[in-house]
């Protein structure tokens, strides 16, 4: 019997790709010899390759007509058996459609936010699961996977681990807590001054330094956080993606909101203290297969106000619900994670 040839489409972003890994692992588990080509944005090629799930990783920039035209031609030449669009947007669904893939799987209109996209699928799937990773798994099952999701182990280049650890030793510490204060839209982010107060307590009481992960355009936020940290003197860090992976994997724990770095830390096995406001942790929270059965002790601590309302509303100011999470509560969660790993 001829092995199927899959085109997996998940263009971005960081956290969404991480939540797609278990579903593609489910596909790989059921079809170990199948050809799986993952189509993504150039920025995330290294991340996709770290999962070692795809036979090949292709790149495309959907804002470039030349890039889109080239990738559609490439898809046509490959003669894929099935395409799975885990993203659910016009720009992702259109690629296998115009690429001539005969069987195209994606989410139904009850799941995705862009109107009309399921018209481009031959097999629209209505999700019954809650977490987005499990919803992605339903697409894999539609493609023939026995289990929708399966374990994933991300590979971190040893040279980058050595570089990051040497960098931290130059600051005279090796044990640290990573804070990831940004998150795309400010309404789901805990305020910088509270992260600064948390840094002070972690340094004064636990004797640990904090490393602040940030990306382009987030310099002002980090400056505000460092100013609020006083003598705690956290280290600001914005290295490459593979260096970030090394930093997260070797941390005692990571503290952050519903952000890509927090989800990547969880995928790397690092305990998390996750701060949630307008987004629902049942759908977008830390995801570990070992905790789904209910038999294992949760590795991660999720903090959210009982009065929080799920809106997914993008705003420029912190949502009222995330402001209800106080510094002492977050610190105690960090203390628990640190004491478990003494």
Short mmCIF file of C-alpha atoms in Angstrom, two decimals, residues 19 34 47 58 68 79 88 101 115 161 165 167 198 206 219 221-222 224-225 254 281 287 293 296 304 325 328:
data_model
loop_
_atom_site.label_atom_id
_atom_site.label_comp_id
_atom_site.label_asym_id
_atom_site.label_seq_id
_atom_site.Cartn_x
_atom_site.Cartn_y
_atom_site.Cartn_z
CA UNK A 19 -0.03 23.75 19.98
CA UNK A 34 4.71 8.88 5.32
CA UNK A 47 11.00 25.91 15.36
CA UNK A 58 8.81 24.62 3.28
CA UNK A 68 2.84 32.61 -2.91
CA UNK A 79 0.95 15.67 -5.79
CA UNK A 88 -8.03 28.14 9.49
CA UNK A 101 -4.55 19.04 -3.42
CA UNK A 115 -16.11 33.74 7.49
CA UNK A 161 22.70 25.52 25.16
CA UNK A 165 24.78 28.78 29.90
CA UNK A 167 26.43 33.79 29.01
CA UNK A 198 7.93 40.02 41.53
CA UNK A 206 14.53 33.00 47.00
CA UNK A 219 12.13 47.59 24.59
CA UNK A 221 8.17 47.49 28.32
CA UNK A 222 11.45 45.94 29.43
CA UNK A 224 9.78 49.95 32.59
CA UNK A 225 10.07 46.49 34.16
CA UNK A 254 8.86 30.48 33.43
CA UNK A 281 -6.76 28.61 29.87
CA UNK A 287 -0.70 21.74 27.43
CA UNK A 293 -5.47 11.55 32.10
CA UNK A 296 -0.25 12.90 37.05
CA UNK A 304 -6.85 33.48 36.74
CA UNK A 325 -3.86 38.73 40.05
CA UNK A 328 2.02 37.89 46.33
#
